[in-house]
Amino acid sequence: MIRITDAVAWVGKIDWELRKFHGDEYSTHRGSSYNAFLVRDKKSVLIDTVWKPFAAEFIANLEKNIDLRSIDAIVANHAEIDHSGALPLLLERIPQVPVYCTANGIKSLKGHFHTDWNFQVVKTGDTLNLGNRELVFIEAPMLHWPDSMMTYLTQDHILFSNDAFGQHYASELLFNDLVNQDELYTEALKYYANILTPFSSLVVKKIEEVLSLGLPVEWICPSHGIIWRKNPLQIVEKYLEWAKEYRENKITIVYDTMWEGTRKVAEALAKGIIQESPQTEVKLFNLSKTDKNDVIAEVFRSKAILAGSPTINRGMLTSLAAFFEEVRGLGFKGKKASAFGCYGWSGESVKMLAENLERSGFKVVGEGLKTLWEPDGEALKEAQQYGVEFAQQS
Ligand code: FEO
C-alpha cells in the first residue's frame, strides 16, 4: 500500500517481469503495473483490481489494509482483465458488494467471467456518495474499449483515468516527479502511439468534455505506470498534442532485406534526405531485427516514412506485411509515405507496399522506387536522388 492522500491509497501490483502485453502484441521493456486504489471515507471503495495471475497476492495485500467485509463498493472502470482479473476471487469472498461500471462494462465482465455479480450501471454525471466525498463517473467509450470509464473523487480532486494517461512502466517511485522524465515520456508516448492512436478524435472530445465539467484536477491516477501529481495536466496537454496528427521533423525508413540490396537502397535514400534537409532526423529500422512497437512509436513521431522490401513470391517479406497489419489498424493521419525495394524477376513488392501504405492512412507520394538486382553505383545514385525528392515532398 502506498498512501496518496489521507483518504486514498494505491493497492495495486508492480509487474517488473512483464515483457509482453496483450498476448505478445505489445513490448513492455520496462515492465508495467496494475494500479488499484482504495478510497476510505464513511464508505470504503475499491477502484479497479489487477491482472489474474496476481489476484491472490493482491487480495492478501488488500486484507492487510482493510477487512474485506468493510468494502462497500467496487468500481470497475474497465473490464479488460489486466484490471478486472482479481474480481472473481475477490467477489467469492464478498459476493454482495455492488460493482459500479458502465452498461458495456457489464457485457464485458459477464463475457469474461460468466458470473452475475451485483452490478450497478452508471452513466456520465452519476455520483456515489461516500460520506464527505463523492465519486463522479465519466463514461469514456473507446478510450480505449467501449466499456471504459473514468472516476473522479471530489475533495481530493483525483481523476482515476484508467488506461488513458498510463504507461507500461514499472517503478517503485510511483509518482511522476520522482521518476526519470525521459523514460516516463518514452513510455507514455509509446503507449499512446500503439494503443490510443485509433481513437485520437475521441481523445480530444473526451478531454474537452472533462475540462468543461470544471472539476479541479490535482492528481491523475491511471491504471498503468506512474501517477501524475506534479502538474498533472501536463499529460493532458501532451495527449491533446499527440491526438492532432502529431509529427516531428523526422523521417523513418522501415525495411527488410534478403541479400542486402534493399538495405543499401534504404541507406542511399537516407543520404538523399539528409542532403536535401540536414535538419530532418532520419532513422532506419530493419523490421525483422527491431521491436515493432518501438518502431511504431518512431513512425508516430515522424512526418513521413519510407517502406522497403524486396519482392519474394510476388509479394513482400513477412516482417513488412505483419507491420502493416498493425499500422493499418492504428490509422495514422497527416503523414507522407513512399515505397521502395529490390527485385530480380516480377517485382510486385513496391506496388503492394504503396497499397499497404495508402490503406494504412498515409498519403503516398512518388511512384515508388524499384531497383533491379543488386544496386550498383548508378542505382544508389538514383536512390539518393529519390531521397532528395522525397524530402522535398515531405
Ligand atoms: Fe489496461 Fe485496456 O487495459
Coordinates of C-alpha atoms and ligand atoms in Angstrom, one line a residue:
M1 CA 0.0 0.0 0.0
I2 CA 1.2 3.5 -0.8
R3 CA -0.6 6.5 0.6
I4 CA -1.7 9.1 -2.0
T5 CA -3.9 11.3 0.2
D6 CA -5.3 10.8 3.7
A7 CA -8.3 9.0 2.1
V8 CA -6.7 7.3 -0.9
A9 CA -4.1 4.6 -1.1
W10 CA -2.5 2.7 -4.0
V11 CA -3.1 -1.0 -3.6
G12 CA -2.0 -2.3 -7.0
K13 CA 0.8 -4.6 -8.2
I14 CA 4.0 -3.6 -9.9
D15 CA 4.9 -6.2 -12.5
W16 CA 8.7 -5.9 -13.0
E17 CA 8.8 -9.1 -15.1
L18 CA 6.3 -8.2 -17.8
R19 CA 7.9 -8.0 -21.2
K20 CA 4.9 -8.6 -23.4
F21 CA 1.3 -7.3 -23.1
H22 CA -1.9 -8.1 -24.9
G23 CA -0.5 -11.6 -25.5
D24 CA 2.7 -11.0 -27.5
E25 CA 1.4 -7.9 -29.3
Y26 CA 3.0 -5.1 -27.2
S27 CA 6.5 -5.0 -25.9
T28 CA 7.0 -3.8 -22.3
H29 CA 10.7 -3.4 -21.9
R30 CA 10.3 -1.6 -18.6
G31 CA 7.6 -3.8 -17.1
S32 CA 4.2 -2.3 -16.0
S33 CA 1.9 -2.0 -13.1
Y34 CA -1.8 -2.7 -12.5
N35 CA -2.9 0.2 -10.4
A36 CA -5.8 -0.2 -8.0
F37 CA -6.9 2.3 -5.4
L38 CA -8.7 2.1 -2.0
V39 CA -10.8 5.1 -1.1
R40 CA -11.8 5.4 2.6
D41 CA -14.4 7.8 3.7
K42 CA -17.6 6.8 5.6
K43 CA -17.9 4.3 2.9
S44 CA -14.9 2.4 1.5
V45 CA -14.5 1.8 -2.2
L46 CA -12.0 -0.2 -4.2
I47 CA -11.3 1.2 -7.7
D48 CA -10.1 -1.5 -10.1
T49 CA -8.1 -4.6 -9.4
V50 CA -5.1 -6.3 -11.0
W51 CA -4.4 -9.0 -13.6
K52 CA -5.5 -12.5 -12.8
P53 CA -2.0 -14.0 -12.1
F54 CA -1.7 -11.6 -9.2
A55 CA -5.2 -11.9 -7.8
A56 CA -4.4 -13.9 -4.7
E57 CA -1.4 -11.7 -3.9
F58 CA -3.5 -8.6 -4.4
I59 CA -6.2 -9.8 -2.1
A60 CA -3.8 -10.9 0.6
N61 CA -2.2 -7.4 0.5
L62 CA -5.6 -5.7 0.4
E63 CA -6.6 -7.6 3.6
K64 CA -3.6 -6.2 5.4
N65 CA -5.2 -2.8 4.9
I66 CA -8.9 -3.4 5.2
D67 CA -11.2 -6.1 6.3
L68 CA -12.8 -7.2 3.0
R69 CA -16.2 -7.1 4.6
S70 CA -15.7 -3.3 5.1
I71 CA -15.6 -2.7 1.4
D72 CA -18.9 -1.1 0.5
A73 CA -18.4 -0.9 -3.3
I74 CA -16.1 -1.7 -6.2
V75 CA -15.7 0.5 -9.2
A76 CA -14.7 -1.3 -12.4
N77 CA -13.5 1.5 -14.7
H78 CA -12.7 -1.0 -17.4
A79 CA -13.4 -4.7 -17.8
E80 CA -10.2 -5.8 -19.6
I81 CA -8.7 -8.5 -17.5
D82 CA -5.5 -6.6 -16.5
H83 CA -7.8 -4.6 -14.3
S84 CA -10.7 -6.9 -13.6
G85 CA -8.7 -10.1 -13.2
A86 CA -8.9 -10.3 -9.4
L87 CA -12.7 -9.7 -9.3
P88 CA -13.8 -13.4 -9.4
L89 CA -11.6 -14.3 -6.4
L90 CA -12.5 -11.1 -4.5
L91 CA -16.2 -11.4 -5.1
E92 CA -16.1 -15.0 -3.9
R93 CA -15.3 -13.5 -0.6
I94 CA -17.7 -10.6 -0.7
P95 CA -20.4 -11.6 -3.2
Q96 CA -23.0 -9.0 -2.4
V97 CA -20.7 -5.9 -2.8
P98 CA -22.0 -3.7 -5.7
V99 CA -19.8 -3.4 -8.7
Y100 CA -20.2 0.0 -10.4
C101 CA -19.5 0.0 -14.1
T102 CA -20.9 1.1 -17.5
A103 CA -23.6 -0.9 -19.3
N104 CA -20.9 -2.1 -21.7
G105 CA -18.8 -3.0 -18.6
I106 CA -21.4 -5.5 -17.6
K107 CA -21.4 -7.1 -21.0
S108 CA -17.7 -7.4 -21.0
L109 CA -17.4 -8.6 -17.4
K110 CA -20.1 -11.2 -17.9
G111 CA -18.4 -12.2 -21.2
H112 CA -15.1 -12.7 -19.4
F113 CA -16.2 -14.3 -16.2
H114 CA -19.7 -15.6 -16.9
T115 CA -20.9 -14.6 -13.5
D116 CA -23.8 -12.3 -12.5
W117 CA -22.5 -10.0 -9.8
N118 CA -24.3 -7.2 -8.1
F119 CA -23.8 -4.8 -11.0
Q120 CA -24.8 -1.1 -10.7
V121 CA -24.8 0.6 -14.1
V122 CA -23.5 4.2 -14.1
K123 CA -23.5 6.9 -16.7
T124 CA -21.6 10.2 -17.1
G125 CA -22.6 12.5 -14.2
D126 CA -23.8 9.8 -11.9
T127 CA -22.4 10.0 -8.4
L128 CA -21.8 7.8 -5.4
N129 CA -21.8 9.5 -2.0
L130 CA -19.1 8.2 0.3
G131 CA -19.8 10.5 3.2
N132 CA -17.6 13.5 2.9
R133 CA -16.7 12.9 -0.7
E134 CA -18.4 11.8 -3.8
L135 CA -17.3 9.7 -6.7
V136 CA -18.4 11.1 -10.1
F137 CA -18.5 8.7 -13.0
I138 CA -17.5 9.8 -16.5
E139 CA -18.0 7.3 -19.4
A140 CA -15.1 7.2 -21.8
P141 CA -16.2 4.8 -24.6
M142 CA -13.3 3.8 -26.9
L143 CA -10.7 5.2 -24.6
H144 CA -9.9 2.5 -25.3
W145 CA -12.7 0.0 -25.1
P146 CA -16.4 0.6 -25.4
D147 CA -16.8 -0.1 -21.7
S148 CA -14.1 2.3 -20.4
M149 CA -14.9 5.0 -17.9
M150 CA -13.1 7.3 -15.6
T151 CA -14.0 8.1 -12.0
Y152 CA -13.4 11.4 -10.2
L153 CA -13.1 11.9 -6.5
T154 CA -14.3 15.2 -5.1
Q155 CA -12.4 16.9 -2.2
D156 CA -9.1 15.1 -3.1
H157 CA -9.6 16.1 -6.7
I158 CA -8.3 12.9 -8.2
L159 CA -9.1 11.6 -11.6
F160 CA -8.9 7.8 -11.8
S161 CA -8.4 7.7 -15.6
N162 CA -7.9 4.0 -16.1
D163 CA -5.8 3.3 -19.3
A164 CA -5.8 6.9 -20.5
F165 CA -2.7 8.7 -19.5
G166 CA -1.0 5.4 -18.5
Q167 CA 2.3 3.9 -19.4
H168 CA 3.8 0.4 -19.2
Y169 CA 6.4 1.5 -16.8
A170 CA 7.3 -0.3 -13.6
S171 CA 8.6 1.9 -10.9
E172 CA 8.7 1.7 -7.1
L173 CA 8.7 5.5 -7.0
L174 CA 5.1 5.7 -8.4
F175 CA 4.9 9.5 -8.8
N176 CA 5.8 11.5 -12.0
D177 CA 8.1 13.9 -10.3
L178 CA 10.3 11.2 -8.9
V179 CA 11.0 9.1 -12.0
N180 CA 13.3 9.6 -14.9
Q181 CA 11.5 12.0 -17.2
D182 CA 12.9 10.6 -20.5
E183 CA 11.8 7.1 -19.6
L184 CA 8.4 8.3 -18.5
Y185 CA 7.7 10.2 -21.6
T186 CA 9.2 7.5 -23.9
E187 CA 6.7 5.0 -22.3
A188 CA 3.8 7.4 -22.3
L189 CA 4.2 8.2 -26.0
K190 CA 4.8 4.6 -26.9
Y191 CA 1.6 3.7 -25.1
Y192 CA -0.4 6.5 -26.9
A193 CA 1.1 5.6 -30.3
N194 CA 0.4 1.9 -30.0
I195 CA -2.9 1.9 -28.1
L196 CA -4.7 5.2 -28.4
T197 CA -3.9 6.4 -31.9
P198 CA -7.0 4.9 -33.5
F199 CA -9.1 6.9 -31.0
S200 CA -7.4 10.3 -31.3
S201 CA -10.6 12.2 -32.3
L202 CA -12.4 10.8 -29.3
V203 CA -9.4 11.6 -27.1
V204 CA -9.8 15.3 -27.9
K205 CA -13.6 15.3 -27.4
K206 CA -13.3 13.5 -24.1
I207 CA -10.6 15.7 -22.8
E208 CA -12.6 18.8 -23.8
E209 CA -15.7 17.3 -22.1
V210 CA -13.9 16.6 -18.9
L211 CA -12.3 20.0 -18.8
S212 CA -15.7 21.6 -19.4
L213 CA -17.0 20.0 -16.2
G214 CA -14.8 22.4 -14.4
L215 CA -13.6 19.8 -11.9
P216 CA -10.2 20.7 -10.3
V217 CA -7.6 18.0 -11.0
E218 CA -4.8 17.7 -8.6
W219 CA -4.0 14.1 -9.3
I220 CA -4.4 11.8 -12.4
C221 CA -4.2 8.2 -11.4
P222 CA -4.1 5.9 -14.5
S223 CA -4.3 2.2 -14.2
H224 CA -0.7 1.6 -15.5
G225 CA 2.5 3.2 -14.6
I226 CA 3.1 6.3 -12.6
I227 CA 0.7 8.7 -11.0
W228 CA 0.7 12.3 -12.3
R229 CA 0.8 14.6 -9.2
K230 CA 3.2 17.3 -10.2
N231 CA 1.5 19.5 -12.8
P232 CA -0.9 16.6 -13.6
L233 CA -2.4 18.4 -16.6
Q234 CA 0.9 18.2 -18.4
I235 CA 0.0 14.7 -19.7
V236 CA -3.5 16.0 -20.7
E237 CA -1.8 18.7 -22.8
K238 CA 0.5 16.1 -24.3
Y239 CA -2.5 14.0 -25.3
L240 CA -4.1 17.0 -27.0
E241 CA -0.9 17.5 -28.9
W242 CA -0.5 13.8 -29.8
A243 CA -4.1 13.5 -30.8
K244 CA -3.9 16.2 -33.5
E245 CA -1.9 14.5 -36.4
Y246 CA 1.2 14.7 -34.4
R247 CA 4.5 14.8 -36.3
E248 CA 8.1 16.0 -35.7
N249 CA 10.7 16.9 -38.3
K250 CA 11.6 13.2 -38.7
I251 CA 11.5 10.6 -41.4
T252 CA 11.6 6.9 -40.6
I253 CA 12.7 4.3 -43.0
V254 CA 11.4 0.8 -42.4
Y255 CA 12.6 -2.1 -44.5
D256 CA 13.6 -5.7 -44.6
T257 CA 16.2 -7.2 -46.9
M258 CA 17.2 -10.6 -48.3
W259 CA 20.7 -10.1 -49.8
E260 CA 21.5 -6.6 -48.6
G261 CA 20.2 -4.9 -51.7
T262 CA 17.2 -3.2 -50.2
R263 CA 19.3 -2.2 -47.1
K264 CA 21.7 -0.4 -49.4
V265 CA 18.8 1.4 -51.1
A266 CA 17.4 2.4 -47.7
E267 CA 20.8 3.9 -46.7
A268 CA 21.1 5.7 -50.0
L269 CA 17.6 7.1 -49.5
A270 CA 18.6 8.4 -46.1
K271 CA 21.6 10.0 -47.6
G272 CA 19.4 11.9 -50.1
I273 CA 17.0 13.1 -47.4
I274 CA 19.9 14.4 -45.2
Q275 CA 21.4 16.1 -48.3
E276 CA 18.2 17.9 -49.0
S277 CA 17.1 18.5 -45.4
P278 CA 20.0 18.3 -42.9
Q279 CA 17.7 19.3 -40.0
T280 CA 15.5 16.3 -40.5
E281 CA 16.1 13.4 -38.2
V282 CA 16.3 10.2 -40.2
K283 CA 16.2 6.7 -38.7
L284 CA 16.4 3.3 -40.3
F285 CA 14.9 0.1 -38.9
N286 CA 15.1 -3.4 -40.3
L287 CA 11.8 -4.7 -39.2
S288 CA 12.9 -8.3 -38.8
K289 CA 15.5 -7.1 -36.3
T290 CA 13.7 -4.4 -34.4
D291 CA 10.8 -4.4 -31.9
K292 CA 7.7 -3.4 -33.8
N293 CA 6.1 -1.4 -31.0
D294 CA 9.2 0.8 -30.7
V295 CA 9.2 1.3 -34.5
I296 CA 5.5 2.3 -34.3
A297 CA 6.4 4.9 -31.7
E298 CA 9.1 6.3 -34.2
V299 CA 6.5 6.3 -37.0
F300 CA 4.1 8.1 -34.8
R301 CA 6.6 10.9 -34.3
S302 CA 7.5 11.1 -38.0
K303 CA 6.2 13.4 -40.7
A304 CA 6.9 10.8 -43.3
I305 CA 8.0 7.2 -43.8
L306 CA 9.6 5.1 -46.5
A307 CA 8.8 1.4 -46.6
G308 CA 11.0 -1.1 -48.4
S309 CA 11.0 -4.8 -49.2
P310 CA 12.5 -6.9 -51.9
T311 CA 10.0 -9.0 -53.9
I312 CA 9.6 -12.6 -52.8
N313 CA 7.0 -14.9 -54.2
R314 CA 5.2 -12.0 -55.9
G315 CA 4.9 -10.2 -52.6
M316 CA 6.8 -8.6 -49.7
L317 CA 8.7 -10.0 -46.8
T318 CA 6.5 -11.1 -43.9
S319 CA 8.0 -8.6 -41.5
L320 CA 6.6 -5.7 -43.6
A321 CA 3.3 -7.5 -44.1
A322 CA 2.9 -8.0 -40.4
F323 CA 3.9 -4.5 -39.6
F324 CA 1.3 -3.0 -41.9
E325 CA -1.4 -5.2 -40.5
E326 CA -0.8 -3.5 -37.1
V327 CA -0.2 0.0 -38.6
R328 CA -3.4 -0.2 -40.7
G329 CA -5.4 -0.7 -37.5
L330 CA -3.8 2.4 -35.9
G331 CA -4.8 4.6 -38.8
F332 CA -2.1 7.3 -38.7
K333 CA -3.1 10.6 -40.3
G334 CA -1.2 13.5 -41.8
K335 CA 1.9 11.6 -42.8
K336 CA 3.5 11.2 -46.2
A337 CA 5.0 7.9 -47.4
S338 CA 6.6 6.1 -50.3
A339 CA 7.8 2.6 -51.1
F340 CA 11.0 1.0 -52.4
G341 CA 12.6 -2.4 -52.9
C342 CA 14.9 -4.6 -55.0
Y343 CA 13.7 -7.2 -57.3
G344 CA 15.1 -9.6 -59.9
W345 CA 12.1 -11.0 -61.8
S346 CA 8.5 -9.9 -61.3
G347 CA 8.9 -7.0 -58.8
E348 CA 5.5 -6.6 -57.2
S349 CA 6.6 -5.6 -53.7
V350 CA 6.8 -1.8 -54.3
K351 CA 3.3 -1.6 -55.7
M352 CA 2.0 -3.8 -52.8
L353 CA 3.8 -1.7 -50.2
A354 CA 2.3 1.5 -51.7
E355 CA -1.1 0.0 -51.5
N356 CA -0.5 -1.0 -47.9
L357 CA 0.7 2.5 -47.1
E358 CA -2.4 4.0 -48.6
R359 CA -4.7 1.6 -46.8
S360 CA -2.9 2.5 -43.6
G361 CA -3.8 6.2 -43.9
F362 CA -0.5 7.5 -45.3
K363 CA -0.5 10.0 -48.2
V364 CA 1.6 8.2 -50.8
V365 CA 3.9 10.4 -52.8
G366 CA 6.1 9.5 -55.8
E367 CA 5.9 6.4 -58.0
G368 CA 7.9 4.2 -55.6
L369 CA 11.5 3.2 -56.3
K370 CA 12.1 -0.2 -57.9
T371 CA 15.7 -1.4 -58.1
L372 CA 16.6 -4.2 -60.4
W373 CA 19.0 -6.8 -58.9
E374 CA 21.8 -5.7 -56.6
P375 CA 22.1 -1.9 -56.6
D376 CA 25.3 -0.7 -58.3
G377 CA 26.7 2.9 -58.2
E378 CA 24.1 4.2 -60.6
A379 CA 21.2 2.6 -58.8
L380 CA 22.4 4.0 -55.5
K381 CA 22.7 7.5 -57.0
E382 CA 19.1 7.1 -58.3
A383 CA 18.0 6.1 -54.7
Q384 CA 19.8 9.1 -53.2
Q385 CA 18.0 11.4 -55.7
Y386 CA 14.7 9.7 -54.8
G387 CA 15.5 10.5 -51.1
V388 CA 16.1 14.2 -52.1
E389 CA 12.8 14.4 -53.9
F390 CA 11.0 12.6 -51.0
A391 CA 12.4 15.1 -48.5
Q392 CA 11.1 18.0 -50.8
Q393 CA 7.6 16.5 -50.7
S394 CA 7.5 15.6 -47.0
Ligands
FEO1 FE1 -5.0 -1.8 -19.2 FE2 -7.4 -1.8 -21.6 O1 -6.5 -2.5 -20.2

